[in-house]
PDB file of C-alpha atoms in Angstrom:
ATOM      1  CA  UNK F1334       3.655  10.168  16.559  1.00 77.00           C
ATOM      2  CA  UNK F1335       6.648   8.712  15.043  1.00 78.00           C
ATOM      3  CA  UNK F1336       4.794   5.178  14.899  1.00 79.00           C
ATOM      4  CA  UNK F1337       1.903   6.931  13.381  1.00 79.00           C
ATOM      5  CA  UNK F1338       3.807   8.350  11.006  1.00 83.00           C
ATOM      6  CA  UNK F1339       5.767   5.093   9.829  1.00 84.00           C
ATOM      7  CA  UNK F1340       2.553   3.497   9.593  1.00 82.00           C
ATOM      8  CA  UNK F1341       1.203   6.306   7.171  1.00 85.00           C
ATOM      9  CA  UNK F1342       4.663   6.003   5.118  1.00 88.00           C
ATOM     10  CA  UNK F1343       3.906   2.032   5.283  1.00 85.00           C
ATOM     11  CA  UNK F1344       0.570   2.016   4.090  1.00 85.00           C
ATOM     12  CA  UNK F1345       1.386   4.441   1.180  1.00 86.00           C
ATOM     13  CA  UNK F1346       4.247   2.079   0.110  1.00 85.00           C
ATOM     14  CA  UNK F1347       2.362  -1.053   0.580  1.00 83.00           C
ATOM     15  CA  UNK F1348      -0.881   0.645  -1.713  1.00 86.00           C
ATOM     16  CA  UNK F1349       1.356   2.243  -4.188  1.00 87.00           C
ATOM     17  CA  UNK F1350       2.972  -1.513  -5.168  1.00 87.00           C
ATOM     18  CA  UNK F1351      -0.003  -3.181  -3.322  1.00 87.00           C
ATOM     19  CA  UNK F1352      -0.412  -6.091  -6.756  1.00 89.00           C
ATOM     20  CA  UNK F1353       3.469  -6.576  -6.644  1.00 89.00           C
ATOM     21  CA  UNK F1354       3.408  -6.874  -2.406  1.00 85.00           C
ATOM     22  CA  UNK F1355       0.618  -9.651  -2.733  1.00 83.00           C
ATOM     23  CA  UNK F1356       1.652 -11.449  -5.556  1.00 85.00           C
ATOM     24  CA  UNK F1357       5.174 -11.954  -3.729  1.00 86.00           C
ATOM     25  CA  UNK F1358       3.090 -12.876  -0.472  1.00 82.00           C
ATOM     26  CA  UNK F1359       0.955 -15.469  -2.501  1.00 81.00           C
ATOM     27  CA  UNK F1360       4.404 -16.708  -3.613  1.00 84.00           C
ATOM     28  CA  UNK F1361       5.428 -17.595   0.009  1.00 85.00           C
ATOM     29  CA  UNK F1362       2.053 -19.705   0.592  1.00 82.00           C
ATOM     30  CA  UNK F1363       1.871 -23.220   0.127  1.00 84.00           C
ATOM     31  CA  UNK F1364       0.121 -24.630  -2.855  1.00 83.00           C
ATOM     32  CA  UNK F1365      -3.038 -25.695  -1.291  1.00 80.00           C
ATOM     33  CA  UNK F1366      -3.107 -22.857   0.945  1.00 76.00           C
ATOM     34  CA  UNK F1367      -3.010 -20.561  -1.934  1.00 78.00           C
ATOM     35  CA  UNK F1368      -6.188 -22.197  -3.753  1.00 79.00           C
ATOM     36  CA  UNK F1369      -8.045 -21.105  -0.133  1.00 76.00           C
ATOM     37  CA  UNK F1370      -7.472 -17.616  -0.155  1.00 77.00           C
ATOM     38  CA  UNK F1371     -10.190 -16.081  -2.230  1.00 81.00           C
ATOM     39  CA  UNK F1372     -12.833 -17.859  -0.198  1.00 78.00           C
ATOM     40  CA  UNK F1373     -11.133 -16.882   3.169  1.00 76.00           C
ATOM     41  CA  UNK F1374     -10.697 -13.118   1.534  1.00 79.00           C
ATOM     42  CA  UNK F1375     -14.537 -13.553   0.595  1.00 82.00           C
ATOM     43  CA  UNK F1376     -15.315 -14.640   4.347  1.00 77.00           C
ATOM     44  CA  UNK F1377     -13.471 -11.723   6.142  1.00 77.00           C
ATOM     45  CA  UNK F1378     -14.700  -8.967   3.709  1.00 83.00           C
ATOM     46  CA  UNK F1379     -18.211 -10.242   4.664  1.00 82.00           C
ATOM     47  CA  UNK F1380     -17.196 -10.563   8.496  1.00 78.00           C
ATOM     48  CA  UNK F1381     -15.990  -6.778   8.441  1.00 81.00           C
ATOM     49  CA  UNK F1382     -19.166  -6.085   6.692  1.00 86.00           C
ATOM     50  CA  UNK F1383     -21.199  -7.130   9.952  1.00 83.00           C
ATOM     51  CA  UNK F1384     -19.020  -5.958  12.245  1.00 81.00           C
ATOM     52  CA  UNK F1385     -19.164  -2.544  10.707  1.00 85.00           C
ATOM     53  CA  UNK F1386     -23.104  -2.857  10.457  1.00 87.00           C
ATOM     54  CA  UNK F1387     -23.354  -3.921  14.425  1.00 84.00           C
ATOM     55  CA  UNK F1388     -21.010  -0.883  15.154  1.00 85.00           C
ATOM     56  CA  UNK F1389     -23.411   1.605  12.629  1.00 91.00           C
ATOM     57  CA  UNK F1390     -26.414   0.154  14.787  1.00 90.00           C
ATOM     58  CA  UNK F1391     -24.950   0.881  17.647  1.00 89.00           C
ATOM     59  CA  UNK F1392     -24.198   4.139  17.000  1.00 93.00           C
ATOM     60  CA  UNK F1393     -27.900   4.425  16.100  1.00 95.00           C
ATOM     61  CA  UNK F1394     -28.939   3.706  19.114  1.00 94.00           C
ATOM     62  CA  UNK F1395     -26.051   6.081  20.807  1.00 94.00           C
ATOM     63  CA  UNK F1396     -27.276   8.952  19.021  1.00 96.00           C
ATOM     64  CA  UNK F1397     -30.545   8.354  19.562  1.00 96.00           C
ATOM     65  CA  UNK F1398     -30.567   7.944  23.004  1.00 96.00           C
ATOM     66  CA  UNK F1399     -28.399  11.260  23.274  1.00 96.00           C
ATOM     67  CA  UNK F1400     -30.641  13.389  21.004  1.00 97.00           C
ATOM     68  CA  UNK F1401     -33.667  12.477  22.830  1.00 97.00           C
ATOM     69  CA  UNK F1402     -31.639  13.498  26.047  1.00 96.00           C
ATOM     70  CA  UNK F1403     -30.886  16.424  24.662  1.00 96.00           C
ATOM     71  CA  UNK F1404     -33.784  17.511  23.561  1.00 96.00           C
ATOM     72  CA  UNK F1405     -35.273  16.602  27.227  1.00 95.00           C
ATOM     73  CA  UNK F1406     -32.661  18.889  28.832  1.00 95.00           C
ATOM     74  CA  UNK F1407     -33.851  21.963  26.163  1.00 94.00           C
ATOM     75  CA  UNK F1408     -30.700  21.876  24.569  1.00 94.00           C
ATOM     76  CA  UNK F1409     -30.075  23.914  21.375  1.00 92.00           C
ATOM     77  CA  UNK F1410     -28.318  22.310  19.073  1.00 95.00           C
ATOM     78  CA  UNK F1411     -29.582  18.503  20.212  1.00 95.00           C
ATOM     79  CA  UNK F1412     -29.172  16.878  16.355  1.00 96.00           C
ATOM     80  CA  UNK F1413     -25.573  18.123  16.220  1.00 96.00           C
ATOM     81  CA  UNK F1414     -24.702  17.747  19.585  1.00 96.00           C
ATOM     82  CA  UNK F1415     -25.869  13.956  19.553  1.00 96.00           C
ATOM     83  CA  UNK F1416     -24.835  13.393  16.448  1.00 96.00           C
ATOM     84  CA  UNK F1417     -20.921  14.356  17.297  1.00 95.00           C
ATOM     85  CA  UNK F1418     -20.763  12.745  21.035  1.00 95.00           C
ATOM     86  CA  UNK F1419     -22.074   9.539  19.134  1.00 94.00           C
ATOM     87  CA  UNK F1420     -19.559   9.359  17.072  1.00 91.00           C
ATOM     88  CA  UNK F1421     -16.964  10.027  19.989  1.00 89.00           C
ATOM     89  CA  UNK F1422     -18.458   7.011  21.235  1.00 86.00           C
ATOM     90  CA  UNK F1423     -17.901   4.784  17.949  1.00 82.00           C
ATOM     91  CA  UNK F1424     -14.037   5.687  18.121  1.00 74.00           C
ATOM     92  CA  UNK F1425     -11.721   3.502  19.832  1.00 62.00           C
ATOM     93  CA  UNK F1426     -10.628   4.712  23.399  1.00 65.00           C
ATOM     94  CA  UNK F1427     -13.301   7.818  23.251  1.00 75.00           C
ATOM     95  CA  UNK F1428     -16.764   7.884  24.307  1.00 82.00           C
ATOM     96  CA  UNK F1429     -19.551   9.754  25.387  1.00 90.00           C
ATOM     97  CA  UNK F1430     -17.852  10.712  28.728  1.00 90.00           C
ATOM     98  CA  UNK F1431     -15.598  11.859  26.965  1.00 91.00           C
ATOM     99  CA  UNK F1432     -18.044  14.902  26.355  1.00 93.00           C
ATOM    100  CA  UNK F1433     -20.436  14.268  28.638  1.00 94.00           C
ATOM    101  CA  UNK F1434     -18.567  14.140  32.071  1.00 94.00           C
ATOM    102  CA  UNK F1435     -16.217  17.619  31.361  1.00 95.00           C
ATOM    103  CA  UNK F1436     -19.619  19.134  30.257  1.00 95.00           C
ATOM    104  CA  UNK F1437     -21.942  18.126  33.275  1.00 95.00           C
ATOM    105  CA  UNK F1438     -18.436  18.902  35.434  1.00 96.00           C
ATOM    106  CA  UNK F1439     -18.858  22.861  33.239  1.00 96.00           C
ATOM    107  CA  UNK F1440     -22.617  22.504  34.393  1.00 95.00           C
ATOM    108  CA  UNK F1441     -21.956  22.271  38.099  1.00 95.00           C
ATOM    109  CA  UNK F1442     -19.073  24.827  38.320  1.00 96.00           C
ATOM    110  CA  UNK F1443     -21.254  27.085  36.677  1.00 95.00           C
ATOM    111  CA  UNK F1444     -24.083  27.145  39.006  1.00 94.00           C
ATOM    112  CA  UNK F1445     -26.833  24.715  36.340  1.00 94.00           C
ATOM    113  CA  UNK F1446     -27.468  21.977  38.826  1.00 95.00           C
ATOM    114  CA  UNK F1447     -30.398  21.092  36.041  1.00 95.00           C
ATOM    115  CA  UNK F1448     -27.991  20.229  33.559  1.00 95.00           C
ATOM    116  CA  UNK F1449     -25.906  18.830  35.607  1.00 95.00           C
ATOM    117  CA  UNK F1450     -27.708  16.106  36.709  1.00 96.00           C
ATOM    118  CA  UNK F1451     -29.499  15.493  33.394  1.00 96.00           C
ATOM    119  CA  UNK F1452     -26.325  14.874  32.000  1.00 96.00           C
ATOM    120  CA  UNK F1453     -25.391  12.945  34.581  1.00 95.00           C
ATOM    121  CA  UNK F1454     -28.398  10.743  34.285  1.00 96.00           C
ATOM    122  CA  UNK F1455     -28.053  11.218  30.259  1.00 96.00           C
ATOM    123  CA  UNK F1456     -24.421   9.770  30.628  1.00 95.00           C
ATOM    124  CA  UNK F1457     -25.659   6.362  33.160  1.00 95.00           C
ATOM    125  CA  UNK F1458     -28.561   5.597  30.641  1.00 95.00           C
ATOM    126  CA  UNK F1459     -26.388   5.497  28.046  1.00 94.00           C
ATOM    127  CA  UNK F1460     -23.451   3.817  29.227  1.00 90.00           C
ATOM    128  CA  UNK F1461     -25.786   0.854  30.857  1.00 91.00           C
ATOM    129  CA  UNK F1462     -27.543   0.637  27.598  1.00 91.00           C
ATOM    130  CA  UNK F1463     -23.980   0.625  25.316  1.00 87.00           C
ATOM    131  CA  UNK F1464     -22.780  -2.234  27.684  1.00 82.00           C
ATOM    132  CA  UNK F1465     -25.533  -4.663  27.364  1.00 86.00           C
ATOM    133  CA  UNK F1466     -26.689  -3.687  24.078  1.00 85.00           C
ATOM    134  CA  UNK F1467     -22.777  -4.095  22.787  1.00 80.00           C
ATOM    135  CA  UNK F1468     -22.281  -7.486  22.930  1.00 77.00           C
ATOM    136  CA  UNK F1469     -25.544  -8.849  22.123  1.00 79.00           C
ATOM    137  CA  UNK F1470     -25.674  -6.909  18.429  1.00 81.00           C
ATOM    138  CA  UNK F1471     -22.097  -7.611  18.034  1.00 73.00           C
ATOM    139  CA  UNK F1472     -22.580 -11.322  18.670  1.00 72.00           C
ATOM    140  CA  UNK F1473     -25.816 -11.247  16.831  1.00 75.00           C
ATOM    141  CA  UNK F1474     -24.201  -9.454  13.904  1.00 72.00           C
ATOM    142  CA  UNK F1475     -21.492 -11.676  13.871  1.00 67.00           C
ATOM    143  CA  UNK F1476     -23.030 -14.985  14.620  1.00 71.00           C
ATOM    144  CA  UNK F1477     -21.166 -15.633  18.039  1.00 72.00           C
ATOM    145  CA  UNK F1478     -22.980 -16.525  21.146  1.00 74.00           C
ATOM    146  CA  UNK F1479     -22.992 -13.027  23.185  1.00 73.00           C
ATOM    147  CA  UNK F1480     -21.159 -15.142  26.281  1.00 77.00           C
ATOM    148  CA  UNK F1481     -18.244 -15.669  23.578  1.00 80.00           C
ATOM    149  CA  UNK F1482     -18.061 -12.056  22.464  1.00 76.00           C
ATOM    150  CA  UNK F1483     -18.170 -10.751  25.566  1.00 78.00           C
ATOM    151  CA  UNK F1484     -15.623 -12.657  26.806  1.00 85.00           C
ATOM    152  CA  UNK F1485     -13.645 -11.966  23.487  1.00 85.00           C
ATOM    153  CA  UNK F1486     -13.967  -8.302  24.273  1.00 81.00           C
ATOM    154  CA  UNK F1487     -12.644  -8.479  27.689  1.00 83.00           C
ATOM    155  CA  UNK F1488     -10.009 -10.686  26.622  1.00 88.00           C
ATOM    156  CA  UNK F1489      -8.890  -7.866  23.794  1.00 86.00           C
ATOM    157  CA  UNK F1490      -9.155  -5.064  26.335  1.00 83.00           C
ATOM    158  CA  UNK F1491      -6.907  -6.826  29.126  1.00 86.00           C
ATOM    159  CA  UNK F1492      -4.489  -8.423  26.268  1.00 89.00           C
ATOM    160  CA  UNK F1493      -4.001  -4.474  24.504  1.00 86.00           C
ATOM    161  CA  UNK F1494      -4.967  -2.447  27.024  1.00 81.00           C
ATOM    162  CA  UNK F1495      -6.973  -0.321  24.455  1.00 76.00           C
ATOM    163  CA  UNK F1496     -10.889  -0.209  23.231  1.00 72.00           C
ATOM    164  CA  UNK F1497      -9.716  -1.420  19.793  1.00 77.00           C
ATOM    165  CA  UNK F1498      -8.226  -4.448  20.878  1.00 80.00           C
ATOM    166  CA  UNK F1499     -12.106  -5.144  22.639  1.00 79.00           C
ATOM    167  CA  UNK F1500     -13.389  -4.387  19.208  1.00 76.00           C
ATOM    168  CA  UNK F1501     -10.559  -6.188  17.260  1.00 82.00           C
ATOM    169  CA  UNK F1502     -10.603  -9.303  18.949  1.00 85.00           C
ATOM    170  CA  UNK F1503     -14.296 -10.628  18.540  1.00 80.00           C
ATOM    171  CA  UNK F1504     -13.658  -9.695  14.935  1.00 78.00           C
ATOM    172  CA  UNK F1505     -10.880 -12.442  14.533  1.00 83.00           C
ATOM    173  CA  UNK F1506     -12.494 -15.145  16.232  1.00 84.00           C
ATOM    174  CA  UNK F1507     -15.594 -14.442  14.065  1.00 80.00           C
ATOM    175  CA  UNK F1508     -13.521 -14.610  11.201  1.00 79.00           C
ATOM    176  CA  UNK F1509     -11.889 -18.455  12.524  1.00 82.00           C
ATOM    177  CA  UNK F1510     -15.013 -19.232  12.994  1.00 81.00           C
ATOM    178  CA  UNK F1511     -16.094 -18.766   9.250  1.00 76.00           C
ATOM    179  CA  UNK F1512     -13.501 -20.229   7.859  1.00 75.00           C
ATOM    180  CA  UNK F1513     -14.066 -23.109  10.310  1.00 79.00           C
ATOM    181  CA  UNK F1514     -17.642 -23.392   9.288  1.00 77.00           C
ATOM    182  CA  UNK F1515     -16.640 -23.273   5.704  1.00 73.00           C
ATOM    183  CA  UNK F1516     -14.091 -26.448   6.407  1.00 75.00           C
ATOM    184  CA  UNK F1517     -11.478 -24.241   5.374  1.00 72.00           C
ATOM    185  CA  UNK F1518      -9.401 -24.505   8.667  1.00 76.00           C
ATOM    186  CA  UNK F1519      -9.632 -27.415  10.839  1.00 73.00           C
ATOM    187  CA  UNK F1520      -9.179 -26.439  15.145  1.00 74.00           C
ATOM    188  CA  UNK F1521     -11.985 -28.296  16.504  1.00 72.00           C
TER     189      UNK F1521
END
């Protein structure tokens, strides 16, 4: 809490002064590095761009795959339902068994074997789907062979420990890569 709340009290600071903070940074950068940034700021806005449309298509797919569940298991309030778990799933260390397990768990204590295993079943399909389908759109989105994002992913989850370092780190190397595309950067 007390990190989160630095970080608020940081991010208000740095916006409030935010031309004064990067003028000073621009300062510190070397001549020729300084002439690069706009293209590499260019690059990375259009990076985060994918990344956030692979992410939006996957949660597409999430939602549909849990509204047609839903509506297969007769449940009321499918749209919402879906449309909520999916976006449990889009957050960083939630996901649809997040909602789904407690709720089939409910199911079974409370006699609705039915349910139960539907959202059991509802739960499997969608987590097999979410973990092939993930780094295949995210590599295609990005332009990285789905061997390297994958690998990328796994790296960020084992190196933070948390979902958004799996989601953080194929983002960065995507972003090297541009700028080593663009010959703006020079590793191999």
């Amino acid at each position: 809490f007390v990190a989160f709340l630095v970080g608020l009290i940081a991010c208000f600071f740095f916006a409030l002064d935010y031309p004064r903070v990067t003028a000073f940074l621009r300062g510190l950068c070397p001549p020729r590095l300084r002439e690069k940034l706009p293209e590499a700021k260019r690059r990375v806005g259009e990076v985060f761009r994918r990344w956030l449309g692979a992410y939006f298509l996957l949660f597409l797919l999430t939602f549909g795959e849990l509204f047609l569940g839903l509506l297969l298991l007769r449940e009321r309030y499918a749209f919402l339902l879906a449309f909520l778990i999916a976006l449990m799933d889009i957050l960083p260390v939630l996901g649809v068994g997040t909602a789904l397990i407690p709720w089939a768990l409910a199911e079974l204590v409370l006699g609705d074997f039915h349910l139960f295993i539907g959202l059991g079943l509802l739960y499997v399909v969608v987590s097999l789907v979410r973990n092939i389908l993930e780094p295949r759109v995210v590599s295609h989105q990005i332009g990285l062979h789905p061997l390297v994002t994958l690998f990328f992913m796994f790296l960020g989850l084992r190196a933070t420990g948390s979902l958004a370092g799996m989601l953080l780190f194929p983002l960065v190397v995507m972003i090297v890569k541009q700028l080593q595309d663009a010959g703006k950067i020079h590793l191999w």
